[in-house]
PDB file of C-alpha atoms in Angstrom:
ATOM      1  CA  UNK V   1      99.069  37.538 227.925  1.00 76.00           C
ATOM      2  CA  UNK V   2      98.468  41.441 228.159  1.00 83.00           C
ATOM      3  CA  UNK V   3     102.577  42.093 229.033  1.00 92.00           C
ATOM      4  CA  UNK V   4     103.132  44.424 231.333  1.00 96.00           C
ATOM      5  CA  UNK V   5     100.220  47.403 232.307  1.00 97.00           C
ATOM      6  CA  UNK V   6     100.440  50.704 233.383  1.00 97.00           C
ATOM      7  CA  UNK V   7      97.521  52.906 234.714  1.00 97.00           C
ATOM      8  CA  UNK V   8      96.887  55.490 234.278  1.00 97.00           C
ATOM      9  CA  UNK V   9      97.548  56.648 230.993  1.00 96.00           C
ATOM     10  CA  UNK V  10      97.650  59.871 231.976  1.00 96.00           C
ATOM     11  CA  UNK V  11      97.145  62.418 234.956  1.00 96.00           C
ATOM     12  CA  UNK V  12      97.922  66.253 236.312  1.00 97.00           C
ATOM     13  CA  UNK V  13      98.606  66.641 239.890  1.00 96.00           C
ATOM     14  CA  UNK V  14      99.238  69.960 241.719  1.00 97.00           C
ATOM     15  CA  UNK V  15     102.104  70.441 243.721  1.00 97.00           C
ATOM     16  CA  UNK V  16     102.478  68.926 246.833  1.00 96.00           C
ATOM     17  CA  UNK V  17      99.777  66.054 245.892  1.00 97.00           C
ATOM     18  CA  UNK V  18     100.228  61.817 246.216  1.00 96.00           C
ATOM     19  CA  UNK V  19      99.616  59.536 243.962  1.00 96.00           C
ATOM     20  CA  UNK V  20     100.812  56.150 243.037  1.00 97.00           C
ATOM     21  CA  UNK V  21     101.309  54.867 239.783  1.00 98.00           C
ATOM     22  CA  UNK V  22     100.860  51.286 239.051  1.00 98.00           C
ATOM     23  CA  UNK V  23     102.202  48.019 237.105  1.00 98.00           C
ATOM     24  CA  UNK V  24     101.354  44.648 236.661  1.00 97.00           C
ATOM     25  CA  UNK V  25     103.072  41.851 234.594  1.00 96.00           C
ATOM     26  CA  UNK V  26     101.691  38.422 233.638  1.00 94.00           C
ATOM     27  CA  UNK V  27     104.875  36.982 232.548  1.00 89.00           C
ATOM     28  CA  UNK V  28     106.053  35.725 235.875  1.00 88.00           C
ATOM     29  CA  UNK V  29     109.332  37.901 235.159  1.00 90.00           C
ATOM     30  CA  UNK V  30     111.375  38.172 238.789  1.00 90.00           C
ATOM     31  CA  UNK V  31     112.472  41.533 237.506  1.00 92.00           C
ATOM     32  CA  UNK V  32     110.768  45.024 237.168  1.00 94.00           C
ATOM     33  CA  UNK V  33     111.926  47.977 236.733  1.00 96.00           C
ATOM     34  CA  UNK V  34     110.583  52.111 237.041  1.00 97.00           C
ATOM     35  CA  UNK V  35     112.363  54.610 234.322  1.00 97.00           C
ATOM     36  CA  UNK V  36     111.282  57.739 233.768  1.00 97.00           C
ATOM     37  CA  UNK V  37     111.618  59.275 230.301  1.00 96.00           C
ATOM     38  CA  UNK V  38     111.975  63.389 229.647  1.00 93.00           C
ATOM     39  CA  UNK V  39     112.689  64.836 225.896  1.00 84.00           C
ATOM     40  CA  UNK V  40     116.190  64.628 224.931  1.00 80.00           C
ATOM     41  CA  UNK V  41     117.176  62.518 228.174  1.00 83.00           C
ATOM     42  CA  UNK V  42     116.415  58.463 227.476  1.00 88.00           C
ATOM     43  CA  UNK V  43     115.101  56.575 230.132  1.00 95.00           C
ATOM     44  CA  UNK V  44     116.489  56.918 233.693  1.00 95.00           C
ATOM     45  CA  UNK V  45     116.281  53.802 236.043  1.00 94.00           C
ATOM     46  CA  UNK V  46     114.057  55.115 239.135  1.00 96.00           C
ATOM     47  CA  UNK V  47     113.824  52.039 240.625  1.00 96.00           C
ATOM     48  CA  UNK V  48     114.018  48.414 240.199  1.00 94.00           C
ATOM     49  CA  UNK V  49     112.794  44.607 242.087  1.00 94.00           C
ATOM     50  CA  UNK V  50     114.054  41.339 241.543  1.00 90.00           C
ATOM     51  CA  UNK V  51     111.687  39.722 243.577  1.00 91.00           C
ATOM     52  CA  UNK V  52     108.689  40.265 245.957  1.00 93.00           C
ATOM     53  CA  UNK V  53     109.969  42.131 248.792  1.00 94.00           C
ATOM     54  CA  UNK V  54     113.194  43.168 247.518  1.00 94.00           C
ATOM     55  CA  UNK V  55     113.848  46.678 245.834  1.00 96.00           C
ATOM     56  CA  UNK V  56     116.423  48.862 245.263  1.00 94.00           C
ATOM     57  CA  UNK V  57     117.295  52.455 243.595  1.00 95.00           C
ATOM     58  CA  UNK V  58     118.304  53.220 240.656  1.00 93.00           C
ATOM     59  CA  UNK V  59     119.845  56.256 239.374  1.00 91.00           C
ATOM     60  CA  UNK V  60     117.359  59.001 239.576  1.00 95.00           C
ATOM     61  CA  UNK V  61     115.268  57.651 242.811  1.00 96.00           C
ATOM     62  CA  UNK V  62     114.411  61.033 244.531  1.00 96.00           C
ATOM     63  CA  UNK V  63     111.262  61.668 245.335  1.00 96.00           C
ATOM     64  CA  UNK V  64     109.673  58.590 244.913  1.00 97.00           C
ATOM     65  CA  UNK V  65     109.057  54.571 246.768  1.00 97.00           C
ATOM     66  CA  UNK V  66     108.081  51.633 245.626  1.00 97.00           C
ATOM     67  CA  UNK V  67     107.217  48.147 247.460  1.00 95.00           C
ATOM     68  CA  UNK V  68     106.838  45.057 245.809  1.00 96.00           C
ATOM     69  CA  UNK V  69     104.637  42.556 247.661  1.00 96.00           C
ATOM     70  CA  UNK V  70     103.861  39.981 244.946  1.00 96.00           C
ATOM     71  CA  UNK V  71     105.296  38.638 241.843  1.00 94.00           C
ATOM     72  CA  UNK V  72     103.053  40.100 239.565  1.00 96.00           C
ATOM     73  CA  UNK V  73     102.765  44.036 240.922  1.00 97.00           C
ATOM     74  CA  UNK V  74     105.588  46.679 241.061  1.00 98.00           C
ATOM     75  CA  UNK V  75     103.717  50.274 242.040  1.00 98.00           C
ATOM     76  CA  UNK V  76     105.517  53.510 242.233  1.00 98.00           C
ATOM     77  CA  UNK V  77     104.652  56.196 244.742  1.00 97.00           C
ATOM     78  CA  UNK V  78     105.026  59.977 244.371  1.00 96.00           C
ATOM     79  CA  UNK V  79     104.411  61.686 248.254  1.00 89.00           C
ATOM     80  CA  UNK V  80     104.840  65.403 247.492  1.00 94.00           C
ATOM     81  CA  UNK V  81     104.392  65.961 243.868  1.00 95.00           C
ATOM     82  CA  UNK V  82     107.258  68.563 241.939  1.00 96.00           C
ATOM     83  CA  UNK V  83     107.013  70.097 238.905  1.00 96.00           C
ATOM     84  CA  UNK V  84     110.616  68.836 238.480  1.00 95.00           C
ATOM     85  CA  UNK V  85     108.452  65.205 237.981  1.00 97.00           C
ATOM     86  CA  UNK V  86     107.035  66.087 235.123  1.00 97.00           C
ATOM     87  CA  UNK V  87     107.339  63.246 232.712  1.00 97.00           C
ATOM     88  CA  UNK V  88     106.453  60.051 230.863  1.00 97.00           C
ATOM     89  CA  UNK V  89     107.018  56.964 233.314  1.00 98.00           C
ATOM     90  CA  UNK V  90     107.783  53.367 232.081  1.00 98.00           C
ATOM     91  CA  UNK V  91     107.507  50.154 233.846  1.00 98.00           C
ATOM     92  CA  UNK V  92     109.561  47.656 232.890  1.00 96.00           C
ATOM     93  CA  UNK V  93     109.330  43.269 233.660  1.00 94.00           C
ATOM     94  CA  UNK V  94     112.552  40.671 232.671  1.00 91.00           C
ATOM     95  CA  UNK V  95     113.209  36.745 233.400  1.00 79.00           C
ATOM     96  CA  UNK V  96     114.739  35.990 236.245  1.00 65.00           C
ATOM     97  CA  UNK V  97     119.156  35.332 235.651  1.00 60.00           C
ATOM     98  CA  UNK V  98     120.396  32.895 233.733  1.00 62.00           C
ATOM     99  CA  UNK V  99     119.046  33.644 230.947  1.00 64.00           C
ATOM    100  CA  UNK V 100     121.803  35.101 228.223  1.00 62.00           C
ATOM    101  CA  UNK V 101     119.775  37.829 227.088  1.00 65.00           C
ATOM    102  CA  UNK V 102     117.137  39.547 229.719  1.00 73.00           C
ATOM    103  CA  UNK V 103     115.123  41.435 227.691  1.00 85.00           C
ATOM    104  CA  UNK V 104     112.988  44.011 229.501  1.00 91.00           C
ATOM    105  CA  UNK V 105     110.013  44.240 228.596  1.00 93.00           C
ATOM    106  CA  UNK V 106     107.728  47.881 228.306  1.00 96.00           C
ATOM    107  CA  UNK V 107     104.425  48.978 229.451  1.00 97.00           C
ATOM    108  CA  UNK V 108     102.854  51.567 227.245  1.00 96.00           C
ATOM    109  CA  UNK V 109     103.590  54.024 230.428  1.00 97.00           C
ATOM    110  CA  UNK V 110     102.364  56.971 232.130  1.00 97.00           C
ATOM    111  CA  UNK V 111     102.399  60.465 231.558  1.00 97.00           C
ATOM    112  CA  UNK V 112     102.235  62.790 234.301  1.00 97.00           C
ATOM    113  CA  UNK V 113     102.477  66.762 234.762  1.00 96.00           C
ATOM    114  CA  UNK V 114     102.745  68.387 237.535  1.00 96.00           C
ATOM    115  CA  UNK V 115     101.474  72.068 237.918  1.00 94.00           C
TER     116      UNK V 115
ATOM    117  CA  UNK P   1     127.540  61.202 234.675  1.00 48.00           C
ATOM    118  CA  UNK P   2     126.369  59.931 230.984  1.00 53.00           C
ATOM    119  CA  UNK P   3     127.942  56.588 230.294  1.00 88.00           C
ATOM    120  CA  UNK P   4     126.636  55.935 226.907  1.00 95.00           C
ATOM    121  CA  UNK P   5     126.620  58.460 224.513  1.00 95.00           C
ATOM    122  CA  UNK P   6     123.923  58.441 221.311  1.00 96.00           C
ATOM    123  CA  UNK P   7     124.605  60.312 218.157  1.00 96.00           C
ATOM    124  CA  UNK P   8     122.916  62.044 216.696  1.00 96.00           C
ATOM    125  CA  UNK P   9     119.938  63.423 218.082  1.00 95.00           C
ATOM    126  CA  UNK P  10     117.951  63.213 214.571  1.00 97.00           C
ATOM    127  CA  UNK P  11     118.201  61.701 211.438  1.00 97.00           C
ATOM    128  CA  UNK P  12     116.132  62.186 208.117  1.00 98.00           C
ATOM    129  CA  UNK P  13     117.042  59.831 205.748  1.00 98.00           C
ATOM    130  CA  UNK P  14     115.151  58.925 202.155  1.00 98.00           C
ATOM    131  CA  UNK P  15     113.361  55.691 201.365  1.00 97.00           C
ATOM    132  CA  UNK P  16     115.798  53.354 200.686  1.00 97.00           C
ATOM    133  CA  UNK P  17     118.523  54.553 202.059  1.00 97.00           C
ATOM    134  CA  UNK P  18     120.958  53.715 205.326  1.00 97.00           C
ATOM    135  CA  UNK P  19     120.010  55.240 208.535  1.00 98.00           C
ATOM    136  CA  UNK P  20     123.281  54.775 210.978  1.00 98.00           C
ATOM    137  CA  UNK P  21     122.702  55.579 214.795  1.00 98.00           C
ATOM    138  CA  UNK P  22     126.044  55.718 216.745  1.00 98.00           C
ATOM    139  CA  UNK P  23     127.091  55.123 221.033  1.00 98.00           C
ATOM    140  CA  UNK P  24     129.833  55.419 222.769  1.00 98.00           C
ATOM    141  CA  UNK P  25     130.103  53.756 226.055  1.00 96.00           C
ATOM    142  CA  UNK P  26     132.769  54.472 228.948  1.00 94.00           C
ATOM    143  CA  UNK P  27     132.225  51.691 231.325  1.00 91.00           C
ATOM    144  CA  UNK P  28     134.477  48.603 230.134  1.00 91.00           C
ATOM    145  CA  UNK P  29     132.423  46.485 232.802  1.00 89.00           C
ATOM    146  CA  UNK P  30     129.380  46.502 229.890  1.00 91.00           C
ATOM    147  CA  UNK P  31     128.446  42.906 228.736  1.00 89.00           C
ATOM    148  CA  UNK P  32     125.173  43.443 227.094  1.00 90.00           C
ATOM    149  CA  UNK P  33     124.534  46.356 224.403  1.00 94.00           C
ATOM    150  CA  UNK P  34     121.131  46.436 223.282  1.00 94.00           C
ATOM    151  CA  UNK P  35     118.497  48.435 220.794  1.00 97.00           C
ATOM    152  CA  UNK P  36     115.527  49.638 221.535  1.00 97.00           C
ATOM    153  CA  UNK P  37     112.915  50.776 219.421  1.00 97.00           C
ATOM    154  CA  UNK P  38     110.267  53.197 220.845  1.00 96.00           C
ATOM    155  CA  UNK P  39     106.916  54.852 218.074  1.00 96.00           C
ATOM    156  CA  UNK P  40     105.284  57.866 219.546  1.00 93.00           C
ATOM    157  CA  UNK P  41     102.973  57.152 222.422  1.00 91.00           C
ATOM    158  CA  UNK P  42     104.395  53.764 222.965  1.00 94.00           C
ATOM    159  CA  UNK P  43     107.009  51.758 225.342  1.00 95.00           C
ATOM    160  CA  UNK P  44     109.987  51.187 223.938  1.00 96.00           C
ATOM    161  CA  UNK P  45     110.526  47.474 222.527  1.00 96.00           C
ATOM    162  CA  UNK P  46     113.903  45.105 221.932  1.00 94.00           C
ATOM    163  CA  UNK P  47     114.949  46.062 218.606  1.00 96.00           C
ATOM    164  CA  UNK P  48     119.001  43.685 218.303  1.00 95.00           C
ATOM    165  CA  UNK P  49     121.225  42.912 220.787  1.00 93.00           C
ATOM    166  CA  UNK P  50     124.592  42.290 220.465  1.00 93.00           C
ATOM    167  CA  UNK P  51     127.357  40.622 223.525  1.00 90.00           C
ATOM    168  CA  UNK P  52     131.577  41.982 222.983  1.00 89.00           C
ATOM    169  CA  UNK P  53     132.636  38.895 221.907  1.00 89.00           C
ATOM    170  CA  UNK P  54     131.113  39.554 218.423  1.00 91.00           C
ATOM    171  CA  UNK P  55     132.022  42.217 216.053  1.00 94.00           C
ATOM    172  CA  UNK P  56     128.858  42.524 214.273  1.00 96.00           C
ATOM    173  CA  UNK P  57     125.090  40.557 214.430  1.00 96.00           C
ATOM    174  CA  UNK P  58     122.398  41.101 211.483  1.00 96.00           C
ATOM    175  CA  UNK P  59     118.916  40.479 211.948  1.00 95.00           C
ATOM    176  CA  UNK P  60     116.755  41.329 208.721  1.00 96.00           C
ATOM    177  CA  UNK P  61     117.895  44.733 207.349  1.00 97.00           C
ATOM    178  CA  UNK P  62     118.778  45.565 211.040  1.00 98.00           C
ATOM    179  CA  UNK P  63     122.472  45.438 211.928  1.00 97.00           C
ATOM    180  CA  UNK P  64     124.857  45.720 215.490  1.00 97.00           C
ATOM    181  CA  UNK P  65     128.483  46.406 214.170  1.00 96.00           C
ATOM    182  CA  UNK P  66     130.411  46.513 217.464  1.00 96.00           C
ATOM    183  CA  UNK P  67     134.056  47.876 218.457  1.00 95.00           C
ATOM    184  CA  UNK P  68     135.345  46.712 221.556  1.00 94.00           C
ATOM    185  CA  UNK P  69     138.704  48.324 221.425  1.00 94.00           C
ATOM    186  CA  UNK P  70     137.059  52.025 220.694  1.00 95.00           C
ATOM    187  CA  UNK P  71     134.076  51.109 223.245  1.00 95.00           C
ATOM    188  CA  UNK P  72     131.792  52.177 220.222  1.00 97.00           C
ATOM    189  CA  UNK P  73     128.529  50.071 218.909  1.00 97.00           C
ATOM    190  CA  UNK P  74     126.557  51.473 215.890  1.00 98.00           C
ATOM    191  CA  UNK P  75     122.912  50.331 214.753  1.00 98.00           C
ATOM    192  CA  UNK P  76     122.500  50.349 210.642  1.00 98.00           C
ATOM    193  CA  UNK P  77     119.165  50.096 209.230  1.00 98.00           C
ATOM    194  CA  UNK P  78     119.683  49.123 205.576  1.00 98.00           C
ATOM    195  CA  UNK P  79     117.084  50.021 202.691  1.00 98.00           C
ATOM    196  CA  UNK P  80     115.225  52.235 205.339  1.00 98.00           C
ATOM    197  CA  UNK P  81     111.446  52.387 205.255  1.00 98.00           C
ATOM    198  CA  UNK P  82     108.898  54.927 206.467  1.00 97.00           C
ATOM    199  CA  UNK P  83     107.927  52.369 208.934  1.00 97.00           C
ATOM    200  CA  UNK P  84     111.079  52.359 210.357  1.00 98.00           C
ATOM    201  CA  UNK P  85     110.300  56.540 211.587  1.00 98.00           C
ATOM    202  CA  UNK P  86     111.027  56.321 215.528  1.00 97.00           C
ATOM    203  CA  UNK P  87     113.212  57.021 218.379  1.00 97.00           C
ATOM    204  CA  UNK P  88     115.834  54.413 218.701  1.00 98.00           C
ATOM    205  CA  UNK P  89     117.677  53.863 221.921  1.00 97.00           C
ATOM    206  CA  UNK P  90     121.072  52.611 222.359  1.00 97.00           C
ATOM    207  CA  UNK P  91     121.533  50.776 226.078  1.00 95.00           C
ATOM    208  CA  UNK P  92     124.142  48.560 228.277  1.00 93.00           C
ATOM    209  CA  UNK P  93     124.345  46.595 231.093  1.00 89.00           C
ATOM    210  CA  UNK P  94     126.558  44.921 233.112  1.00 85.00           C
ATOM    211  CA  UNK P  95     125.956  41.189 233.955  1.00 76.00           C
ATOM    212  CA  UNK P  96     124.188  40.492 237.870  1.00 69.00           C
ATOM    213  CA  UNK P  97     122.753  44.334 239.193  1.00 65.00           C
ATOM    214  CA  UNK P  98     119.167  43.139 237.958  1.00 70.00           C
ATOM    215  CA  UNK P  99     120.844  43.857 234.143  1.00 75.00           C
ATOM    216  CA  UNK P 100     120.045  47.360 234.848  1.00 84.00           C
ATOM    217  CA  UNK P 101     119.952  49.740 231.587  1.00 90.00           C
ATOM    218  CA  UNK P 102     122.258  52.591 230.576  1.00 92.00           C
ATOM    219  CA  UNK P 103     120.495  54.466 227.995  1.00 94.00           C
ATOM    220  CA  UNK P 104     121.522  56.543 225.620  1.00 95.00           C
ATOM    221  CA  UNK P 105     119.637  59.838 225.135  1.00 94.00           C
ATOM    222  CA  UNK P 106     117.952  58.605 221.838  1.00 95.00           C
ATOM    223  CA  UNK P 107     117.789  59.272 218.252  1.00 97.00           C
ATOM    224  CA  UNK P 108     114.736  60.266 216.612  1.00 97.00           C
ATOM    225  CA  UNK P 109     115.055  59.013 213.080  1.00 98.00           C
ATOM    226  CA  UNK P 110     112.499  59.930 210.001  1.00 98.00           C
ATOM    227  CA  UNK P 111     112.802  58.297 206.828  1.00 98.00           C
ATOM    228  CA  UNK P 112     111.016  60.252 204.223  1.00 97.00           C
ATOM    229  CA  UNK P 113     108.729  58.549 201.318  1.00 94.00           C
TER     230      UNK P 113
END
């Protein structure tokens, strides 16, 4: 199993430009999550599924949409990129509830700067 | 608002020695306190996990010591080892909302040969 992806590993948009970033588990995890990550901050939850067609936000979702059509795929969408979005994005994948201890699961994530 | 709250921000410790990374949480409704464990240019990755109905889970020379009645959890590394040089993030959930995460603002911990 390759966990969960990210691409890209990297990319600089200007201000004002789209772009989506994506994810993809193969664990057949029911929940994924966006965070983003800036120095001296942890990880933020930007949004989060747990399931296809359901999403909701998280605590820092400003800015940004996500869908969630199948099981596998969780992509996050920047419309009018800020320089305030500057920063390293990680998706995250867990097992559906009922299990004691849901362990999330990282991608290797995303860094992004906008200029 | 922060809700957990990581101390400290670094730590340099020698070979051998005990690295201790401390949080403070304020929501009581927390079920689920985990570690993460994140090297440079990586996602972060389960470290230990501990639940509030145990004072204190070991795994290897990795240990939870948990405090219910201060709302405090502590991660100790025992005979620390270069390998061990990361950013380690305290977390905590509440049971049902997807298990979202509450991080703490990580600890970036060097353990010197």
């Amino acid at each position: 199993n390759a966990g969960v992806t990210q691409t890209p590993k990297f990319r600089i948009l200007k201000i004002g430009q789209s772009m989506t970033l994506q994810c993809a588990q193969d664990m057949n995890h029911n929940y994924m999550y966006w965070y983003r990550q800036d120095p001296g901050m942890g990880l933020k939850l930007i949004y989060y599924s747990v399931g296809a067609g359901i999403t909701d936000k998280g605590e820092v979702p400003n800015g940004y949409n996500v869908s969630r059509s199948t099981t596998e795929d969780f992509p996050l969408r920047l419309e009018l990129a800020a320089p305030s979005q500057t920063s390293v994005y990680f998706c995250a994948s867990s097992y559906s509830p009922g299990v004691p201890n849901n362990e999330q699961f990282f991608g290797p994530g995303t860094r992004l700067t906008v200029l | 608002q922060q809700q957990v709250k990581q101390s400290p921000q670094s730590l340099i410790v020698q070979k051998g020695g005990i690295s201790i990374i401390n949080c403070a949480y304020e929501n009581t409704a927390f079920d689920y306190f985990p570690w993460y464990q994140q090297f440079p240019g990586k996602g972060p990755a389960l470290l230990i996990a501990i639940r509030p109905d145990v004072s204190e889970k070991k795994e290897g020379r990795f240990t939870i010591s948990f405090n219910k009645s201060a709302k405090q959890f502590s991660l100790h590394i025992m005979d620390s080892q270069p390998g061990d040089s990361a950013t380690y993030f305290c977390a905590a959930s509440v049971s049902g909302s997807a298990r979202q995460l509450t991080f703490g603002s990580g600890t970036q911990l060097t353990v010197l040969p």
